[in-house]
């Protein structure tokens, strides 16, 4: 399966207006169902019985970024602007993005590394809604994996290149991936996040609501309030990610941010 298009941009993410209407009308069951459906769809990309390839280009934000991070392989155009931008509208990535950043941080730890450094960097990338300005920068920010994903300079050859890689994966004897567990650090990481967000708020670099969102993101990426480092399932992280996402959708200041973005196209700091 290859997901791509030949429009100006790949995708700017999920339907924010629909989520806003559900939240305003307090249709929380429907919203929760929608978020879980998207999470499940993204995880189907990860654990499909056939190769899955994403071919992003141009703007690849939010849910589109989450889809890219879960495919077997990304064949990205060099000019790809990709990032998890949900923080700008007062929510956290709720389509498996927060889970995946925690997973990638734990995978990327080398022997004798300070274990929380990579997790801290990925947390900052999400909390600052950083957008990679090229596919190569996306490798540095953790959205792409340098030895797994590829970059195509000639955008007109992108889909053809993706097809070639898909056929090669089949010829090589593609096997359906097996679900893996993720090492999370619990209170050890959560304490680091809370100290950092508290300092930012007292230094007037972040508002009280910024701190609340960042603390909830930290809770997800730490794997919750666990007393010691623990291996957990991806579904465990998806469940707390969705729980946090839903809780933020009940916040008045989050709804104000979403409404302002829909009306003006610009983020609101409140």
Short mmCIF file of C-alpha atoms in Angstrom, two decimals:
data_model
loop_
_atom_site.label_atom_id
_atom_site.label_comp_id
_atom_site.label_asym_id
_atom_site.label_seq_id
_atom_site.Cartn_x
_atom_site.Cartn_y
_atom_site.Cartn_z
CA UNK A 1 0.00 0.00 0.00
CA UNK A 2 1.39 3.38 -1.03
CA UNK A 3 -0.16 6.59 0.25
CA UNK A 4 0.71 9.70 -1.71
CA UNK A 5 -0.74 12.41 -3.93
CA UNK A 6 0.35 14.96 -6.48
CA UNK A 7 -1.25 18.04 -4.94
CA UNK A 8 0.70 21.04 -3.67
CA UNK A 9 0.88 19.47 -0.20
CA UNK A 10 0.56 15.99 1.26
CA UNK A 11 -1.81 16.86 4.15
CA UNK A 12 -2.15 19.45 6.90
CA UNK A 13 -3.57 16.86 9.32
CA UNK A 14 -6.90 15.87 10.80
CA UNK A 15 -10.15 17.83 10.45
CA UNK A 16 -9.74 20.44 13.18
CA UNK A 17 -13.16 22.01 12.56
CA UNK A 18 -14.90 18.66 13.09
CA UNK A 19 -13.04 18.03 16.35
CA UNK A 20 -13.86 21.57 17.51
CA UNK A 21 -17.57 21.13 16.83
CA UNK A 22 -17.67 17.81 18.69
CA UNK A 23 -15.86 19.34 21.67
CA UNK A 24 -18.07 22.47 21.77
CA UNK A 25 -21.22 20.37 21.60
CA UNK A 26 -19.76 18.02 24.23
CA UNK A 27 -20.13 14.99 21.99
CA UNK A 28 -17.24 13.35 23.80
CA UNK A 29 -18.16 9.75 22.95
CA UNK A 30 -18.10 10.56 19.24
CA UNK A 31 -14.84 12.48 19.57
CA UNK A 32 -13.23 9.66 21.54
CA UNK A 33 -14.39 7.18 18.88
CA UNK A 34 -12.92 9.35 16.10
CA UNK A 35 -9.56 9.65 17.85
CA UNK A 36 -9.39 5.91 18.56
CA UNK A 37 -10.38 5.13 14.97
CA UNK A 38 -7.49 7.27 13.74
CA UNK A 39 -5.08 5.65 16.22
CA UNK A 40 -6.18 2.19 15.05
CA UNK A 41 -5.78 3.20 11.40
CA UNK A 42 -2.26 4.46 12.02
CA UNK A 43 -1.36 1.25 13.87
CA UNK A 44 -2.71 -0.78 10.94
CA UNK A 45 -0.04 0.94 8.84
CA UNK A 46 2.58 -0.23 11.35
CA UNK A 47 1.38 -3.84 11.61
CA UNK A 48 -0.05 -4.54 8.16
CA UNK A 49 0.35 -7.89 6.40
CA UNK A 50 1.75 -6.09 3.35
CA UNK A 51 4.38 -3.34 2.97
CA UNK A 52 3.09 0.19 3.70
CA UNK A 53 4.83 3.22 2.23
CA UNK A 54 4.08 6.92 2.68
CA UNK A 55 5.19 9.48 0.09
CA UNK A 56 4.94 12.91 1.79
CA UNK A 57 5.81 16.28 0.28
CA UNK A 58 5.10 19.92 1.06
CA UNK A 59 3.08 20.42 4.24
CA UNK A 60 2.86 17.19 6.23
CA UNK A 61 1.46 18.23 9.59
CA UNK A 62 -0.19 16.61 12.59
CA UNK A 63 -2.03 13.43 11.61
CA UNK A 64 -0.12 13.25 8.32
CA UNK A 65 3.14 13.27 10.27
CA UNK A 66 1.80 10.53 12.56
CA UNK A 67 0.88 8.38 9.55
CA UNK A 68 4.36 8.87 8.08
CA UNK A 69 6.00 7.80 11.33
CA UNK A 70 4.08 4.49 11.36
CA UNK A 71 4.54 3.26 7.79
CA UNK A 72 7.13 0.60 6.98
CA UNK A 73 8.99 3.16 4.92
CA UNK A 74 8.82 6.83 4.00
CA UNK A 75 9.82 7.99 0.52
CA UNK A 76 9.85 11.74 1.15
CA UNK A 77 10.33 14.59 -1.27
CA UNK A 78 13.34 16.67 -0.27
CA UNK A 79 11.02 19.66 0.12
CA UNK A 80 8.86 18.26 2.91
CA UNK A 81 7.77 20.44 5.83
CA UNK A 82 6.81 17.95 8.52
CA UNK A 83 5.97 18.22 12.21
CA UNK A 84 3.61 17.53 15.08
CA UNK A 85 1.97 20.95 15.36
CA UNK A 86 -0.96 20.14 17.68
CA UNK A 87 0.52 22.07 20.61
CA UNK A 88 -0.23 25.31 18.74
CA UNK A 89 -3.97 24.68 19.11
CA UNK A 90 -3.83 23.59 22.74
CA UNK A 91 -3.78 19.81 22.35
CA UNK A 92 -1.17 17.05 22.13
CA UNK A 93 -0.63 14.68 19.19
CA UNK A 94 -3.48 12.21 19.69
CA UNK A 95 -3.13 9.93 16.66
CA UNK A 96 -0.23 7.88 18.07
CA UNK A 97 2.32 10.70 17.62
CA UNK A 98 3.06 11.20 21.34
CA UNK A 99 3.36 7.43 21.78
CA UNK A 100 5.69 7.14 18.81
CA UNK A 101 8.04 9.90 19.97
CA UNK A 102 8.39 8.13 23.33
CA UNK A 103 9.04 4.85 21.52
CA UNK A 104 11.65 6.38 19.22
CA UNK A 105 13.40 8.00 22.17
CA UNK A 106 13.74 4.64 23.93
CA UNK A 107 14.95 2.95 20.73
CA UNK A 108 17.58 5.61 20.13
CA UNK A 109 19.44 5.23 23.42
CA UNK A 110 22.97 3.88 22.99
CA UNK A 111 25.07 2.13 25.61
CA UNK A 112 26.29 4.54 28.34
CA UNK A 113 24.08 7.38 27.04
CA UNK A 114 22.28 9.64 29.47
CA UNK A 115 18.98 7.87 28.93
CA UNK A 116 16.68 10.87 29.25
CA UNK A 117 18.50 13.19 26.84
CA UNK A 118 16.86 11.87 23.66
CA UNK A 119 13.44 11.80 25.36
CA UNK A 120 13.92 15.41 26.48
CA UNK A 121 14.86 16.50 22.96
CA UNK A 122 11.81 14.81 21.42
CA UNK A 123 9.58 16.28 24.12
CA UNK A 124 10.86 19.77 23.27
CA UNK A 125 10.29 19.18 19.54
CA UNK A 126 6.62 18.34 20.17
CA UNK A 127 6.06 20.97 22.88
CA UNK A 128 7.48 23.69 20.61
CA UNK A 129 5.52 22.36 17.60
CA UNK A 130 8.78 22.26 15.62
CA UNK A 131 8.44 21.78 11.88
CA UNK A 132 11.30 20.34 9.83
CA UNK A 133 12.05 22.60 6.86
CA UNK A 134 13.30 19.68 4.75
CA UNK A 135 13.21 15.90 4.73
CA UNK A 136 16.83 15.89 5.85
CA UNK A 137 16.04 18.01 8.92
CA UNK A 138 13.17 15.61 9.71
CA UNK A 139 15.84 12.97 10.38
CA UNK A 140 17.38 15.19 13.06
CA UNK A 141 14.02 15.96 14.71
CA UNK A 142 13.06 12.29 14.91
CA UNK A 143 10.18 12.34 12.40
CA UNK A 144 12.08 10.17 9.90
CA UNK A 145 14.61 7.40 10.48
CA UNK A 146 17.80 7.92 8.43
CA UNK A 147 18.53 4.21 7.79
CA UNK A 148 14.91 3.23 7.11
CA UNK A 149 13.38 6.18 5.24
CA UNK A 150 14.54 7.69 1.95
CA UNK A 151 14.56 11.12 0.35
CA UNK A 152 13.83 11.83 -3.32
CA UNK A 153 15.11 15.09 -4.79
CA UNK A 154 13.03 14.92 -7.98
CA UNK A 155 9.41 15.06 -6.75
CA UNK A 156 8.15 13.80 -10.11
CA UNK A 157 9.87 10.47 -9.42
CA UNK A 158 8.52 10.10 -5.87
CA UNK A 159 5.57 7.73 -6.49
CA UNK A 160 7.59 5.63 -8.95
CA UNK A 161 10.39 5.31 -6.39
CA UNK A 162 7.86 4.31 -3.71
CA UNK A 163 6.47 1.59 -6.03
CA UNK A 164 9.95 0.25 -6.68
CA UNK A 165 10.70 0.05 -2.95
CA UNK A 166 7.34 -1.66 -2.25
CA UNK A 167 7.98 -4.36 -4.88
CA UNK A 168 11.51 -4.87 -3.57
CA UNK A 169 10.16 -5.37 -0.03
CA UNK A 170 7.79 -8.05 -1.33
CA UNK A 171 10.59 -9.76 -3.29
CA UNK A 172 12.75 -9.75 -0.16
CA UNK A 173 10.05 -11.74 1.66
CA UNK A 174 8.16 -9.12 3.66
CA UNK A 175 6.86 -10.40 6.99
CA UNK A 176 4.19 -8.72 9.11
CA UNK A 177 5.90 -6.90 12.03
CA UNK A 178 5.42 -8.21 15.57
CA UNK A 179 4.15 -5.70 18.20
CA UNK A 180 6.93 -4.58 20.49
CA UNK A 181 7.06 -3.10 23.97
CA UNK A 182 8.33 0.38 24.78
CA UNK A 183 10.64 1.30 27.64
CA UNK A 184 9.21 4.27 29.55
CA UNK A 185 10.80 6.00 32.54
CA UNK A 186 7.78 7.00 34.61
CA UNK A 187 8.42 9.39 37.52
CA UNK A 188 12.09 9.74 36.59
CA UNK A 189 11.19 11.40 33.27
CA UNK A 190 8.02 13.06 34.54
CA UNK A 191 9.98 14.91 37.21
CA UNK A 192 12.38 16.27 34.58
CA UNK A 193 9.48 17.47 32.43
CA UNK A 194 7.64 19.13 35.35
CA UNK A 195 10.73 21.00 36.54
CA UNK A 196 11.38 22.25 33.01
CA UNK A 197 7.83 23.47 32.37
CA UNK A 198 7.68 25.14 35.79
CA UNK A 199 10.88 27.06 35.02
CA UNK A 200 9.53 28.19 31.65
CA UNK A 201 6.29 29.46 33.19
CA UNK A 202 8.03 31.35 36.00
CA UNK A 203 10.46 32.82 33.46
CA UNK A 204 7.45 34.12 31.47
CA UNK A 205 8.40 31.98 28.46
CA UNK A 206 5.20 29.94 28.72
CA UNK A 207 1.66 30.70 29.85
CA UNK A 208 -0.16 28.73 32.53
CA UNK A 209 -2.09 26.88 29.83
CA UNK A 210 1.13 26.17 27.89
CA UNK A 211 2.45 24.54 31.06
CA UNK A 212 -0.70 22.47 31.50
CA UNK A 213 -0.48 21.10 27.93
CA UNK A 214 3.25 20.42 28.25
CA UNK A 215 2.78 18.65 31.59
CA UNK A 216 0.12 16.40 30.06
CA UNK A 217 2.38 15.67 27.08
CA UNK A 218 5.16 14.82 29.53
CA UNK A 219 2.81 12.46 31.36
CA UNK A 220 2.20 10.52 28.14
CA UNK A 221 5.83 10.45 27.00
CA UNK A 222 6.94 9.34 30.49
CA UNK A 223 4.44 6.49 30.34
CA UNK A 224 2.41 7.85 33.22
CA UNK A 225 3.25 8.03 36.91
CA UNK A 226 5.15 4.73 37.08
CA UNK A 227 7.57 4.35 39.99
CA UNK A 228 10.43 2.92 37.91
CA UNK A 229 11.43 2.33 34.27
CA UNK A 230 9.04 -0.23 32.80
CA UNK A 231 8.34 -1.93 29.48
CA UNK A 232 4.75 -1.20 28.42
CA UNK A 233 2.68 -2.05 25.35
CA UNK A 234 2.05 0.49 22.61
CA UNK A 235 -1.68 0.17 23.36
CA UNK A 236 -1.04 1.29 26.95
CA UNK A 237 0.59 4.48 25.65
CA UNK A 238 -2.16 4.99 23.05
CA UNK A 239 -4.82 4.78 25.77
CA UNK A 240 -3.21 7.41 28.00
CA UNK A 241 -2.46 9.56 24.95
CA UNK A 242 -6.14 9.51 23.99
CA UNK A 243 -7.21 10.14 27.59
CA UNK A 244 -5.00 13.25 27.77
CA UNK A 245 -6.16 14.44 24.33
CA UNK A 246 -9.79 14.17 25.43
CA UNK A 247 -9.13 16.00 28.70
CA UNK A 248 -7.56 18.93 26.83
CA UNK A 249 -10.58 19.12 24.52
CA UNK A 250 -12.69 20.02 27.59
CA UNK A 251 -10.48 23.04 28.42
CA UNK A 252 -11.95 26.45 27.58
CA UNK A 253 -8.54 27.88 26.65
CA UNK A 254 -7.88 25.01 24.26
CA UNK A 255 -11.21 25.62 22.53
CA UNK A 256 -10.31 29.32 22.26
CA UNK A 257 -7.02 28.36 20.60
CA UNK A 258 -8.70 26.03 18.12
CA UNK A 259 -11.37 28.62 17.27
CA UNK A 260 -8.72 31.32 16.75
CA UNK A 261 -6.71 29.04 14.44
CA UNK A 262 -9.80 28.17 12.39
CA UNK A 263 -10.74 31.85 12.02
CA UNK A 264 -7.34 33.45 11.47
CA UNK A 265 -4.94 30.65 10.58
CA UNK A 266 -2.65 31.87 13.36
CA UNK A 267 -1.93 30.41 16.82
CA UNK A 268 -3.30 32.09 19.94
CA UNK A 269 -1.30 32.47 23.15
CA UNK A 270 -3.66 32.57 26.09
#
